[in-house]
Amino acid sequence: MSAETAAAPLAALAAERVDHRFKGLPPDADGLSVGELTAQRRNLFTDGFGTPVLTLSAERLTHNLELMETYATRHGLAFAPHGKTSMAPRLFWRQIEHGAWGITLAVPHQVRVAREFGIDRIFLANELVDPAALRWIASELAADPDFTFVCYVDSVRGVELMDAALRGCARPVDVVVELAAGAGARTGARTEEECAAVADAVAATGTLRLAGVAGYEGEVPDANPERVHAWLRRLTALAADFDGAGRFKDVDTIVVSAGGSAWFDAVADVFAEIPRLSLPVLKLLRSGAYVSHDDGHYRRLTPFVRVPGEGALHPAFRLWSQVVSRPSPEQAFTNAGKRDAAHDLDLPCAQVVRRDGTERPAAGIEVTRLSDQHAWLSTAPEADLEVGDWVGMGLSHPCTSFDKWQLIPLVEADGTVVDYIRTFF
């Protein structure tokens, strides 16, 4: 599949009818298609939208897409941003339009979504051992010679299960051996010797093809620049050792992949050091949170804090909720809670207040707690807040922000809604 064959499913998104499934949209839009509603270019604040409503900044989204495209090009990196962040096919295609090699995903359902919307290069950052999912992948590979699929392997047992499920399939499945980030880290073979054993197991099959090595530096224990660089050099040395042993004889490109959203500067540093190997190397970065960035966890951890000369990502989310109770001068409640806002890493932060068409900083207002459907606000003496005010909040952690919303307005700075981002979680 390709952009051309993705046109029909993407058009189907625009044809989907607006109704009760989608939080925050104007009640009088019910029955309109998403495309018809988009064409109306309604204003978020004056044309019937309700609260709570999560929005994405159109300008900031574009800035982030352009910045990471420039960064990857500058450092000679291919880019497969992690799609589990947004699970939004429109954003997948915008990422590809901005230079992405393909899309990284984590589980079979996500691969099915991506394939439905025409993504033909997929990196699965997980070992896949479910027989039904493997047979479906094999059918996709058989039906589409342009489909490129790569996934992790990290155990001999996993290789055996994959081989058993894939016997008789037309095309081998490309795999990369995952090197664990350290003792007690998440997944991956813990030692280079274990990695070699996994590679040997792959070579003994007719159903799998060793394409490279990969891992996730974000799991390095007690991560700091020195430890992360050291682990990444283990990863690239593993690729060189495998190449020297002739393990990549069946492919025409060697994949070396890493890169979350906190240490991609280290990935760029170390991948630039990869020596000349017997085949071209696809240096594949997988950072995903950049697409929306955030106002908490990733704002603190982004490598652009360490290397400001490279640019800066802009947080694109804003959650709007409305003050529904002001029981005391020290306290207020809005109508957005855990069902609406990410809260696994940081609480939302109050940024602005809107009243009668005027927006001002949320001085003296702090979110201290979330209930299912309420945000608890502490209000200092300087806080000017009344029942009915709209409070715009920044969020922390994109992955648990996107997944709470099926249709997210894309909003320009003046409040004009120019598109709607459909998610599939």
Coordinates of C-alpha atoms in Angstrom, one line a residue, residues 42 44 48 76 92 116 126 131 238-239 247 255 266 281-282 325 361 375 381 390-391 394:
R42 CA -15.7 26.8 13.4
L44 CA -13.4 26.7 19.3
G48 CA -20.6 25.5 20.2
G76 CA 22.0 11.2 8.7
F92 CA 1.3 9.0 10.5
E116 CA -5.5 -0.1 6.9
N126 CA 8.4 -5.9 20.2
P131 CA 0.4 -17.3 15.8
L238 CA 27.0 -5.9 18.2
A239 CA 26.0 -4.9 14.7
R247 CA 25.2 -13.0 9.8
V255 CA 19.2 -2.1 10.4
A266 CA 23.0 10.3 22.2
V281 CA 23.3 0.7 7.3
L282 CA 19.8 2.0 8.0
S325 CA -17.6 25.1 41.3
P361 CA -2.4 33.9 32.3
A375 CA -9.8 18.8 38.4
P381 CA -5.3 35.3 46.5
W390 CA -12.6 28.3 30.7
V391 CA -9.2 27.1 32.0
G394 CA -1.0 21.9 29.5

